[in-house]
Coordinates of C-alpha atoms and ligand atoms in Angstrom, one line a residue:
M1309 CA 56.5 85.8 64.1
P1310 CA 55.8 89.3 62.9
R1311 CA 57.5 90.4 59.7
K1312 CA 59.7 92.9 61.4
F1313 CA 61.2 90.3 63.8
L1314 CA 61.7 87.9 60.9
R1315 CA 63.8 90.5 59.1
L1316 CA 65.8 91.1 62.3
T1317 CA 66.4 87.4 62.8
L1318 CA 67.5 86.9 59.2
A1319 CA 69.9 89.9 59.6
L1320 CA 71.3 88.4 62.8
I1321 CA 71.9 85.0 61.1
I1322 CA 73.6 86.7 58.2
F1323 CA 75.7 88.8 60.6
I1324 CA 76.8 85.7 62.6
A1325 CA 77.6 83.8 59.4
L1326 CA 79.8 86.7 58.2
A1327 CA 81.3 87.4 61.6
A1328 CA 82.1 83.9 62.7
P1329 CA 85.2 83.2 60.5
T1330 CA 86.6 86.6 61.7
L1331 CA 85.9 85.8 65.4
L1332 CA 87.4 82.3 64.8
A1333 CA 90.4 83.8 63.1
Q1334 CA 90.9 86.2 65.9
S1335 CA 90.7 83.6 68.6
S1336 CA 93.4 81.5 66.8
R1337 CA 95.6 84.7 66.8
V1338 CA 95.3 85.1 70.6
I1339 CA 98.8 85.2 72.2
S1340 CA 99.0 83.1 75.3
L1341 CA 101.1 84.5 78.1
T1342 CA 101.9 82.8 81.4
V1343 CA 103.7 84.8 84.0
D1344 CA 105.1 82.6 86.8
A1345 CA 105.9 84.9 89.7
T1346 CA 106.4 82.1 92.3
Q1347 CA 110.1 83.0 92.4
A1348 CA 109.5 86.7 92.8
P1349 CA 110.8 86.6 96.4
I1350 CA 114.2 85.6 94.9
K1351 CA 113.8 88.2 92.2
L1352 CA 113.0 86.1 89.2
V1353 CA 109.7 86.2 87.2
H1354 CA 109.4 83.8 84.3
S1355 CA 107.4 84.4 81.1
H1356 CA 106.2 81.7 78.8
I1357 CA 104.6 83.0 75.6
V1358 CA 102.9 81.0 72.8
M1359 CA 102.5 83.2 69.8
P1360 CA 100.7 82.3 66.5
V1361 CA 103.1 83.0 63.7
K1362 CA 103.7 82.3 60.0
P1363 CA 107.0 80.9 58.6
G1364 CA 109.6 83.5 57.6
P1365 CA 111.3 86.5 59.2
L1366 CA 109.7 87.9 62.4
T1367 CA 110.5 91.0 64.4
L1368 CA 109.5 91.2 68.0
Y1369 CA 109.7 94.1 70.5
Y1370 CA 110.2 94.4 74.2
P1371 CA 108.2 97.4 75.3
K1372 CA 110.4 100.6 75.4
W1373 CA 108.1 103.6 75.7
I1374 CA 105.8 102.8 78.6
P1375 CA 102.7 105.1 78.8
G1376 CA 103.0 107.5 81.8
E1377 CA 106.7 107.1 82.1
H1378 CA 107.3 109.7 79.4
G1379 CA 110.6 108.2 78.2
P1380 CA 112.2 105.2 76.6
N1381 CA 112.6 103.5 80.0
G1382 CA 111.5 99.9 79.4
P1383 CA 113.6 97.7 81.7
I1384 CA 115.3 95.8 78.8
A1385 CA 118.5 95.3 81.0
S1386 CA 116.4 92.9 83.2
L1387 CA 115.4 90.5 80.4
S1388 CA 117.4 87.3 80.7
G1389 CA 117.4 83.7 79.6
L1390 CA 115.6 84.4 76.3
K1391 CA 114.8 81.4 74.2
F1392 CA 112.6 80.8 71.2
S1393 CA 111.4 77.5 69.8
A1394 CA 109.2 76.3 67.0
N1395 CA 108.2 72.8 65.9
G1396 CA 109.8 71.6 69.1
K1397 CA 113.2 72.9 68.2
T1398 CA 115.2 75.9 69.4
T1399 CA 115.1 78.8 67.0
P1400 CA 118.1 81.1 66.8
W1401 CA 117.6 84.9 67.5
Q1402 CA 119.4 88.1 66.9
R1403 CA 119.1 91.4 68.6
D1404 CA 118.7 94.4 66.3
L1405 CA 122.0 96.2 65.6
L1406 CA 120.4 99.6 66.1
D1407 CA 117.7 99.0 68.7
L1408 CA 118.4 96.9 71.9
F1409 CA 114.6 96.4 72.4
T1410 CA 114.2 94.6 69.0
F1411 CA 114.7 90.9 68.3
H1412 CA 114.7 89.1 65.0
V1413 CA 113.9 85.4 64.5
D1414 CA 113.4 83.3 61.4
V1415 CA 110.3 81.1 61.9
P1416 CA 110.9 77.7 60.3
E1417 CA 108.7 76.2 57.6
G1418 CA 105.7 74.4 58.9
A1419 CA 105.6 76.3 62.2
D1420 CA 102.4 78.0 63.2
H1421 CA 103.4 78.9 66.8
L1422 CA 106.5 80.4 68.3
V1423 CA 107.2 79.6 71.9
I1424 CA 109.1 82.2 73.8
D1425 CA 110.6 81.9 77.3
F1426 CA 112.5 84.4 79.3
D1427 CA 113.2 85.6 82.9
Y1428 CA 112.6 89.1 84.2
I1429 CA 115.3 89.7 86.9
E1430 CA 113.7 92.0 89.5
P1431 CA 116.0 95.0 89.9
T1432 CA 117.1 95.7 93.5
A1433 CA 118.1 99.3 92.8
S1434 CA 115.5 102.1 92.5
G1435 CA 115.3 102.7 88.7
A1436 CA 112.7 104.8 86.9
Y1437 CA 109.1 103.6 87.3
T1438 CA 108.7 100.0 86.1
A1439 CA 112.4 99.7 85.7
G1440 CA 112.7 100.1 89.5
A1441 CA 112.6 97.5 92.3
S1442 CA 109.2 95.8 92.3
A1443 CA 109.6 92.6 94.3
T1444 CA 110.4 91.9 97.9
A1445 CA 110.4 88.7 100.0
K1446 CA 106.7 89.4 100.7
L1447 CA 105.2 91.2 97.7
D1448 CA 105.5 91.8 94.0
V1449 CA 104.0 94.3 91.5
I1450 CA 103.6 92.7 88.0
S1451 CA 103.8 95.4 85.3
W1452 CA 103.1 93.3 82.2
N1453 CA 105.4 95.4 80.0
Q1454 CA 108.2 93.7 81.9
N1455 CA 107.0 90.3 80.9
V1456 CA 106.0 90.4 77.3
L1457 CA 107.3 90.5 73.8
Y1458 CA 105.0 91.5 70.9
P1459 CA 105.2 91.0 67.2
T1460 CA 105.7 93.9 64.8
G1461 CA 103.0 95.2 62.4
T1462 CA 99.9 95.3 64.6
P1463 CA 98.9 98.2 66.9
A1464 CA 98.9 97.3 70.6
D1465 CA 95.2 97.8 70.8
Q1466 CA 94.6 95.0 68.3
L1467 CA 97.0 92.4 69.6
I1468 CA 95.1 90.1 71.9
Y1469 CA 96.7 88.4 74.9
E1470 CA 95.3 85.8 77.2
A1471 CA 97.3 86.1 80.4
K1472 CA 97.7 83.7 83.2
L1473 CA 99.5 84.6 86.5
I1474 CA 100.9 82.3 89.1
V1475 CA 101.9 83.9 92.4
P1476 CA 103.6 82.3 95.5
D1477 CA 101.4 80.0 97.6
G1478 CA 99.3 81.9 100.0
W1479 CA 99.7 85.3 98.3
K1480 CA 96.7 87.3 97.3
F1481 CA 96.4 89.8 94.5
G1482 CA 94.5 92.8 93.2
T1483 CA 94.1 94.3 89.7
A1484 CA 91.7 96.0 87.4
L1485 CA 92.3 93.3 84.8
P1486 CA 89.1 91.2 84.4
I1487 CA 89.5 87.7 85.8
A1488 CA 88.2 84.7 83.8
N1489 CA 88.9 82.1 86.5
Q1490 CA 90.9 81.7 89.6
S1491 CA 92.0 78.8 91.8
G1492 CA 94.6 78.8 94.5
N1493 CA 97.6 80.8 93.5
Q1494 CA 96.7 80.9 89.8
A1495 CA 94.5 83.3 87.8
T1496 CA 93.6 83.3 84.2
F1497 CA 92.4 86.7 82.9
K1498 CA 89.9 87.4 80.1
P1499 CA 91.6 88.0 76.7
V1500 CA 92.4 91.7 76.3
S1501 CA 94.4 93.8 74.0
L1502 CA 98.1 94.3 74.7
E1503 CA 97.3 98.0 75.4
R1504 CA 94.8 97.0 78.1
L1505 CA 97.2 94.4 79.6
V1506 CA 100.1 96.8 79.9
D1507 CA 97.6 99.3 81.4
S1508 CA 96.5 96.8 84.1
P1509 CA 99.2 95.9 86.6
V1510 CA 98.7 93.4 89.4
I1511 CA 99.7 93.9 93.0
S1512 CA 100.3 90.7 95.0
G1513 CA 101.6 89.8 98.4
E1514 CA 101.5 87.7 101.5
Y1515 CA 100.2 90.7 103.5
Y1516 CA 97.4 91.9 101.4
R1517 CA 94.1 93.7 102.0
A1518 CA 91.4 95.1 99.7
I1519 CA 89.3 98.0 101.1
D1520 CA 86.1 99.1 99.5
I1521 CA 86.0 102.9 99.2
T1522 CA 82.9 103.3 97.0
P1523 CA 81.0 106.4 98.3
P1524 CA 77.3 105.8 99.2
G1525 CA 75.1 106.1 96.0
E1526 CA 78.1 105.8 93.6
P1527 CA 77.3 103.1 91.0
I1528 CA 80.9 102.3 90.1
H1529 CA 83.0 100.2 92.4
H1530 CA 86.2 101.7 93.8
E1531 CA 88.7 99.9 96.0
I1532 CA 92.2 100.2 97.5
D1533 CA 94.3 97.0 97.1
L1534 CA 97.2 97.1 99.6
A1535 CA 100.3 94.9 99.7
A1536 CA 102.9 95.5 102.4
D1537 CA 106.0 94.0 103.8
S1538 CA 104.2 93.5 107.1
E1539 CA 100.7 92.9 108.4
A1540 CA 101.0 95.9 110.7
A1541 CA 101.6 98.3 107.8
L1542 CA 98.1 97.4 106.3
A1543 CA 96.2 99.1 109.2
M1544 CA 94.6 102.0 107.3
P1545 CA 93.5 104.7 109.8
P1546 CA 89.8 105.4 109.6
E1547 CA 90.3 109.0 108.7
L1548 CA 92.4 108.0 105.7
K1549 CA 89.7 105.6 104.5
A1550 CA 87.1 108.4 105.0
G1551 CA 89.3 110.8 103.0
M1552 CA 89.7 108.3 100.2
I1553 CA 85.9 107.8 100.0
N1554 CA 85.6 111.6 99.8
L1555 CA 88.2 111.7 97.1
V1556 CA 86.2 109.4 94.9
A1557 CA 83.1 111.5 95.5
E1558 CA 84.9 114.7 94.9
S1559 CA 86.4 113.4 91.6
G1560 CA 82.8 112.7 90.4
K1561 CA 81.8 116.3 91.2
L1562 CA 84.9 117.7 89.5
F1563 CA 84.7 115.8 86.3
G1564 CA 81.0 114.9 86.1
A1565 CA 81.9 111.5 84.5
R1566 CA 84.1 108.5 84.9
H1567 CA 85.8 106.6 82.1
Y1568 CA 86.4 103.2 83.7
R1569 CA 84.4 100.1 84.6
D1570 CA 85.7 99.9 88.1
Y1571 CA 88.8 101.4 89.8
H1572 CA 91.6 100.0 91.8
F1573 CA 94.1 102.0 93.8
L1574 CA 97.1 99.5 93.9
L1575 CA 99.2 100.7 96.8
T1576 CA 102.5 99.0 97.7
L1577 CA 104.0 99.7 101.1
S1578 CA 107.6 98.7 101.3
D1579 CA 111.0 100.2 101.9
H1580 CA 112.5 97.9 99.3
V1581 CA 110.7 98.9 96.2
A1582 CA 111.1 102.0 94.0
H1583 CA 108.8 104.8 95.2
F1584 CA 106.6 106.4 92.6
G1585 CA 103.1 106.5 91.2
L1586 CA 102.2 105.3 87.7
E1587 CA 98.8 106.0 86.3
H1588 CA 96.5 103.7 84.4
H1589 CA 92.9 104.0 83.1
E1590 CA 91.3 101.8 85.8
S1591 CA 94.0 101.7 88.4
N1592 CA 97.2 103.2 89.6
D1593 CA 100.4 101.6 90.7
S1594 CA 101.6 103.7 93.7
R1595 CA 104.4 102.8 96.0
L1596 CA 105.3 104.3 99.3
P1597 CA 107.4 103.5 102.4
E1598 CA 106.1 100.5 104.5
R1599 CA 104.8 102.4 107.5
V1600 CA 103.6 105.5 105.7
M1601 CA 100.0 105.1 106.7
L1602 CA 101.0 104.8 110.4
E1603 CA 102.8 108.2 110.3
P1604 CA 101.1 111.4 111.6
T1605 CA 101.5 112.8 108.0
G1606 CA 100.1 109.5 106.5
A1607 CA 97.0 111.1 105.0
F1608 CA 99.1 113.9 103.5
S1609 CA 101.6 111.5 101.9
V1610 CA 99.2 108.8 100.7
G1611 CA 96.4 111.3 99.8
G1612 CA 98.8 113.5 97.8
L1613 CA 100.1 110.6 95.7
L1614 CA 96.9 108.8 95.2
S1615 CA 94.8 111.9 94.3
H1616 CA 97.4 112.8 91.6
E1617 CA 97.4 109.3 90.1
F1618 CA 93.6 109.0 90.3
V1619 CA 93.2 112.3 88.4
H1620 CA 95.3 110.8 85.6
S1621 CA 92.4 108.5 84.8
W1622 CA 90.7 111.5 83.3
N1623 CA 93.7 113.7 82.5
G1624 CA 96.5 111.6 80.9
K1625 CA 94.7 108.4 80.2
F1626 CA 91.2 109.4 78.8
R1627 CA 92.3 112.8 77.6
R1628 CA 95.8 112.5 76.2
P1629 CA 98.0 114.7 74.1
A1630 CA 97.8 113.5 70.5
D1631 CA 101.6 113.3 70.1
L1632 CA 101.9 111.3 73.3
T1633 CA 99.4 108.7 71.9
T1634 CA 101.4 106.1 70.0
P1635 CA 100.2 102.8 68.3
D1636 CA 102.7 100.7 70.2
Y1637 CA 105.6 100.9 72.7
E1638 CA 108.3 101.2 70.0
V1639 CA 107.2 104.5 68.5
P1640 CA 108.7 107.5 70.4
M1641 CA 106.4 109.9 72.2
K1642 CA 106.5 113.7 71.9
T1643 CA 106.4 115.2 75.4
D1644 CA 105.7 118.9 74.7
L1645 CA 102.2 118.9 76.2
L1646 CA 103.3 117.4 79.5
W1647 CA 102.5 120.8 81.2
V1648 CA 98.8 119.8 80.6
Y1649 CA 99.2 116.0 81.1
E1650 CA 101.2 116.4 84.3
G1651 CA 100.8 120.1 85.1
L1652 CA 97.0 120.1 85.2
T1653 CA 97.1 116.8 87.1
D1654 CA 99.5 118.3 89.6
Y1655 CA 96.9 121.1 90.1
F1656 CA 93.8 119.0 90.3
G1657 CA 95.4 116.3 92.6
P1658 CA 96.2 118.6 95.6
M1659 CA 92.9 120.5 95.0
L1660 CA 90.9 117.2 95.3
A1661 CA 93.1 116.1 98.3
A1662 CA 92.1 119.4 100.0
R1663 CA 88.5 119.1 99.0
S1664 CA 88.3 115.6 100.3
G1665 CA 90.0 116.4 103.6
L1666 CA 93.0 114.2 103.0
W1667 CA 95.0 117.5 103.2
T1668 CA 94.3 120.3 105.6
Q1669 CA 93.9 123.9 104.2
E1670 CA 97.2 124.7 105.8
Q1671 CA 99.0 121.8 104.1
Y1672 CA 97.6 122.9 100.8
H1673 CA 98.8 126.5 101.4
D1674 CA 102.3 125.3 102.5
V1675 CA 102.6 123.1 99.3
L1676 CA 101.7 126.0 97.1
A1677 CA 104.2 128.2 99.0
S1678 CA 106.9 125.5 98.8
I1679 CA 106.4 125.1 95.0
S1680 CA 106.5 128.8 94.4
A1681 CA 109.6 129.3 96.4
A1682 CA 111.4 126.5 94.7
L1683 CA 110.6 128.1 91.3
G1684 CA 111.7 131.6 92.2
P1685 CA 112.4 134.4 92.5
G1686 CA 116.0 134.1 91.6
R1687 CA 116.1 130.6 90.3
P1688 CA 118.9 130.8 87.8
G1689 CA 117.8 127.9 85.6
R1690 CA 114.7 129.8 84.6
T1691 CA 116.8 132.5 82.9
W1692 CA 118.0 130.1 80.2
R1693 CA 115.6 127.2 80.1
P1694 CA 111.9 128.0 79.4
L1695 CA 109.2 125.7 81.0
L1696 CA 108.4 124.2 77.6
D1697 CA 111.9 122.8 77.3
T1698 CA 111.6 121.0 80.7
A1699 CA 108.7 119.0 79.1
V1700 CA 110.4 118.5 75.7
G1701 CA 113.9 117.7 77.0
Q1702 CA 113.2 114.8 79.4
L1703 CA 116.7 114.7 80.9
R1704 CA 117.7 112.9 84.0
S1705 CA 120.9 114.5 85.1
G1706 CA 123.0 113.2 88.0
R1707 CA 123.0 114.6 91.5
G1708 CA 122.7 118.3 92.1
W1709 CA 122.7 121.4 90.0
L1710 CA 118.9 121.2 89.8
N1711 CA 118.5 124.9 90.3
W1712 CA 120.7 125.7 87.3
Q1713 CA 119.6 122.8 85.0
R1714 CA 115.9 122.7 86.1
G1715 CA 114.1 119.4 86.5
S1716 CA 110.6 118.2 85.7
D1717 CA 109.2 121.7 86.4
Y1718 CA 106.2 121.1 84.2
Y1719 CA 104.7 119.3 87.2
D1720 CA 105.1 122.0 89.9
E1721 CA 105.0 125.0 87.6
G1722 CA 101.9 123.5 85.9
D1723 CA 100.3 123.5 89.3
L1724 CA 100.7 127.3 89.6
I1725 CA 99.8 128.0 86.0
W1726 CA 96.6 126.0 86.2
L1727 CA 95.7 127.7 89.5
E1728 CA 96.0 131.0 87.6
V1729 CA 93.8 129.6 84.8
A1730 CA 91.2 128.8 87.5
T1731 CA 91.3 132.4 88.8
I1732 CA 91.2 133.8 85.2
I1733 CA 88.1 131.7 84.5
N1734 CA 86.5 133.1 87.6
R1735 CA 87.5 136.7 86.7
E1736 CA 86.6 136.6 83.0
S1737 CA 83.2 135.0 83.6
H1738 CA 82.4 137.4 86.5
G1739 CA 82.1 134.5 88.9
Q1740 CA 79.7 132.5 86.7
K1741 CA 82.1 129.8 85.7
T1742 CA 84.8 127.8 87.5
I1743 CA 87.6 125.4 86.6
D1744 CA 85.1 122.6 87.4
D1745 CA 83.1 123.7 84.3
F1746 CA 86.2 123.3 82.2
A1747 CA 86.8 119.8 83.8
H1748 CA 83.2 118.8 83.0
L1749 CA 83.6 119.9 79.4
F1750 CA 87.1 118.7 78.7
H1751 CA 87.1 115.4 80.7
G1752 CA 83.4 114.6 80.8
G1753 CA 81.2 112.7 78.4
A1754 CA 79.8 109.2 78.3
N1755 CA 81.5 106.4 80.2
N1756 CA 82.5 103.9 77.5
G1757 CA 85.0 102.2 79.8
P1758 CA 88.7 102.9 79.2
E1759 CA 89.1 104.9 76.0
I1760 CA 91.5 107.6 74.7
K1761 CA 90.3 111.0 73.4
T1762 CA 93.4 112.9 72.1
Y1763 CA 93.9 116.6 72.1
T1764 CA 96.2 119.3 70.8
F1765 CA 97.3 122.7 72.2
E1766 CA 94.6 124.3 70.0
E1767 CA 91.9 122.1 71.5
V1768 CA 92.9 123.0 75.0
V1769 CA 92.7 126.7 74.1
S1770 CA 89.3 126.2 72.4
A1771 CA 87.8 124.3 75.3
L1772 CA 88.9 127.1 77.7
N1773 CA 87.5 129.7 75.4
S1774 CA 84.1 128.1 75.4
I1775 CA 84.1 128.4 79.2
A1776 CA 85.5 131.9 79.5
P1777 CA 86.7 133.8 76.4
H1778 CA 90.3 135.0 76.9
D1779 CA 93.6 135.1 75.1
W1780 CA 94.5 131.7 76.4
A1781 CA 96.9 130.9 73.6
G1782 CA 98.8 134.1 74.4
Y1783 CA 98.7 133.3 78.1
F1784 CA 100.1 129.8 77.7
R1785 CA 102.8 130.9 75.2
E1786 CA 104.0 133.5 77.6
K1787 CA 104.2 131.0 80.5
L1788 CA 105.8 128.3 78.3
T1789 CA 108.6 130.5 76.8
S1790 CA 109.3 132.9 79.6
T1791 CA 112.9 133.2 80.8
S1792 CA 112.0 135.3 83.9
P1793 CA 113.7 134.3 87.1
D1794 CA 110.4 134.7 89.0
A1795 CA 107.8 132.0 89.6
P1796 CA 104.4 132.4 88.0
V1797 CA 102.5 133.3 91.2
G1798 CA 99.6 135.1 89.5
G1799 CA 97.1 132.4 90.6
I1800 CA 98.1 132.7 94.2
E1801 CA 97.8 136.5 94.1
N1802 CA 94.5 136.5 92.1
G1803 CA 93.3 134.0 94.7
G1804 CA 93.8 136.6 97.5
W1805 CA 97.2 135.4 98.9
K1806 CA 100.9 136.1 98.6
V1807 CA 104.1 134.2 99.2
V1808 CA 106.1 135.4 102.2
Y1809 CA 109.1 134.1 104.1
N1810 CA 109.3 133.9 107.8
E1811 CA 111.0 131.9 110.6
R1812 CA 108.1 129.4 111.0
P1813 CA 109.1 126.0 109.4
A1814 CA 106.6 124.6 106.9
K1815 CA 104.4 121.8 108.1
V1816 CA 104.8 119.7 105.0
P1817 CA 107.8 117.8 103.7
G1818 CA 109.8 119.8 101.1
R1819 CA 108.9 119.4 97.5
R1820 CA 111.4 119.2 94.6
G1821 CA 114.2 121.7 95.3
G1822 CA 112.2 123.2 98.1
A1823 CA 113.7 121.7 101.1
G1824 CA 116.6 122.7 103.3
D1825 CA 118.2 126.1 103.6
A1826 CA 117.7 127.1 100.0
Y1827 CA 116.0 130.4 100.9
S1828 CA 118.6 131.6 103.5
I1829 CA 122.2 130.7 102.6
G1830 CA 121.2 129.1 99.2
L1831 CA 122.1 125.5 100.1
Q1832 CA 120.5 122.1 100.3
V1833 CA 122.4 119.9 102.6
G1834 CA 121.6 116.3 103.6
E1835 CA 121.7 114.8 107.0
D1836 CA 125.3 113.6 106.4
G1837 CA 126.4 117.0 105.2
S1838 CA 126.3 116.2 101.5
V1839 CA 125.5 119.2 99.4
M1840 CA 122.6 118.3 97.2
D1841 CA 122.2 121.7 95.6
S1842 CA 123.7 125.1 95.9
I1843 CA 121.8 128.0 94.3
V1844 CA 124.0 129.3 91.5
G1845 CA 124.8 132.9 92.4
G1846 CA 123.6 132.4 96.0
L1847 CA 125.7 133.2 99.1
A1848 CA 127.0 129.6 99.6
F1849 CA 127.8 129.3 95.9
K1850 CA 129.7 132.6 96.0
A1851 CA 131.6 131.2 99.0
G1852 CA 132.7 128.3 96.8
I1853 CA 130.3 125.5 97.7
T1854 CA 128.6 123.4 95.0
S1855 CA 126.8 120.1 94.6
G1856 CA 128.8 117.0 95.4
M1857 CA 130.9 118.6 98.2
K1858 CA 130.4 117.7 101.8
V1859 CA 130.0 120.0 104.8
V1860 CA 132.0 118.6 107.7
A1861 CA 132.0 121.5 110.2
V1862 CA 129.9 124.5 111.1
N1863 CA 131.8 127.4 112.9
G1864 CA 134.5 125.0 113.9
R1865 CA 132.4 122.1 115.2
V1866 CA 131.6 118.8 113.5
Y1867 CA 128.5 119.2 111.2
T1868 CA 125.0 118.2 112.2
R1869 CA 121.8 119.5 110.6
D1870 CA 120.8 121.0 113.9
L1871 CA 124.1 122.9 114.2
L1872 CA 123.7 124.4 110.8
N1873 CA 120.1 125.4 111.6
D1874 CA 121.3 127.0 114.8
A1875 CA 124.0 129.0 113.0
I1876 CA 121.4 130.3 110.4
K1877 CA 119.0 131.2 113.2
A1878 CA 121.7 133.0 115.2
S1879 CA 122.9 134.9 112.1
K1880 CA 120.2 137.5 112.6
D1881 CA 121.8 138.8 115.8
S1882 CA 125.4 138.2 114.9
K1883 CA 128.0 140.3 113.1
N1884 CA 130.1 137.2 112.4
P1885 CA 129.7 135.2 109.2
I1886 CA 128.8 131.5 109.1
V1887 CA 132.0 129.5 108.5
L1888 CA 131.6 126.1 106.9
L1889 CA 134.4 123.5 106.4
V1890 CA 133.8 121.4 103.4
I1891 CA 135.5 118.5 101.6
S1892 CA 135.9 118.9 97.9
D1893 CA 137.5 115.9 96.2
E1894 CA 139.4 115.0 99.3
Y1895 CA 140.7 118.5 100.0
Y1896 CA 139.4 120.6 102.9
K1897 CA 138.2 124.1 102.2
T1898 CA 137.0 126.8 104.5
C1899 CA 134.0 128.8 103.1
T1900 CA 132.8 132.0 104.7
I1901 CA 129.2 133.0 104.2
D1902 CA 128.3 136.5 105.2
Y1903 CA 124.6 136.0 106.0
H1904 CA 122.5 137.8 108.6
D1905 CA 118.8 137.3 107.9
G1906 CA 118.0 134.2 110.1
E1907 CA 115.7 131.4 109.0
R1908 CA 113.5 131.8 106.0
Y1909 CA 110.7 129.5 105.1
P1910 CA 108.0 130.1 102.5
H1911 CA 104.4 130.5 103.5
L1912 CA 101.2 131.9 102.0
Q1913 CA 99.9 135.1 103.7
R1914 CA 96.4 136.4 103.2
D1915 CA 96.0 139.6 101.1
D1916 CA 92.9 141.2 102.6
S1917 CA 92.5 143.6 99.6
K1918 CA 91.2 140.7 97.5
P1919 CA 88.5 138.0 98.1
D1920 CA 89.8 134.6 99.2
Y1921 CA 89.1 132.7 96.0
L1922 CA 92.0 130.3 96.6
D1923 CA 90.2 128.7 99.5
D1924 CA 86.9 128.7 97.6
L1925 CA 88.5 126.4 95.1
I1926 CA 89.3 123.8 97.8
K1927 CA 85.9 123.8 99.5
P1928 CA 84.2 120.3 99.4
R1929 CA 81.7 120.0 96.5
A1930 CA 80.3 116.6 97.4
S1931 CA 77.9 116.1 100.3
N1932 CA 79.2 113.2 102.3
Ligands
ZN3042 ZN1 101.6 112.2 87.0

């Protein structure tokens, strides 16, 4: 053996000798977690945990701040039947007096393992994210944060869990979590950190299908895992599948890199689960109505949600605001940079949906118009609450008053702001650079599998400056602190378009605050006449109508949506006001709205004095 190799071999022997006790110690510290979901159809999921411990006081947490949920929403109210035991005997426990998510036990002398059992009661109501309904008679989404307790003192990326999942007989499942072995309805996963476990949900169901959507020549595997409440709902139209393959290809072109080993779109199709999308490094947990893929607007709905959640793998998971990056699920997150985390994602998502053909050009335009109109001009909430505060103050108010309180505007407004950023990059670089160059720089780099690279406000500004020098800090500060009642439509205008209102209804479903008759009489009314929002200072508001009231008659006839639409349409040629009879706390009230401008729906209209850069940005980059 040559000398060089001898040295290498010796070094290897010494390394193994030194490392072995550490590895051994680590394996003995692995926490075993068995999640029995065989009773998910009757809304019970059982957890059995065997945790290595030392005698003495021990503090355990139930995850509270779930990444991507942006709030302390862990579904602690669903935890039930909690029991601890050690040395074969029940161990008493106490909940922390100040924190409902924290439990204290005293591990008895001689015990080196603590056994923990509890049930997770599947909620039937639509709560926020993983606190929402996740199980039906035919399917279940396992979000591991619902089913674990973890010990204090070790960061989540250093706690190792070996998870086993049991699903009902005959159910199949999909997940990005690496599988160690599988037989029948049971799977054991490879030991992973708690961070990776919580980041890797499992979708399972009786009606299940996995569809490969890896584009030709793409080395990394991509698939959609579907679980639905019926076999019929799994029929993905070929154009949607083609669009999803394009989406994967376009994401590669936009970012120039991937930061995952393989990727799973976990799509739940049910009318009995909460509807949302939650991002993960190597998957996303997206939930839509059962028959959404069969609808004519299926590609728009599915493509819109999945492209947003997919973008998060780069923007939100890989690149993450430093103050949103916490060592465990107990430490609170600071949400001031959500206008990058969610705002930039909300810009890139629709852009990729349009580039990949999931959205038509017209749908993309209508969404931008709808977002802009919902944000202004004349949105009263903007005059007191700057955009930055919508990110910092994560408030979930009750029904209505959204136009006055503002909601999660850092999503939609972020869309407009980042579109403007794209147009400024184009202008300042004299057409030499694009937003794609920024994405390559900021979100690119080597693929080391799932990892987190944090950033600050200053680092966003610095990355933009290295693409196209500009007063980016000043630009963002102005947008984030503005109390102007107008929407930031600079990106649409720089892109060669403007927002106009006409009588032609939009082709896309309304976005947050954008539906209904908000732009005519200043009212959003549901099918049953319930007032969802009334623009503060608008005509209906001035007539005395606010959120929570109910419209029961239009011009003397029993309310229907069509009747109200007819009245608004006819207002143009009528000298008479629109008279609405409303119920307010059991009292009838007649409200007179003096309106004569007919229907008004927001649209984008081409401004021929400028080049059409907006549409350049949504042209396909990948050659499929
Ligand atoms: Zn998001």
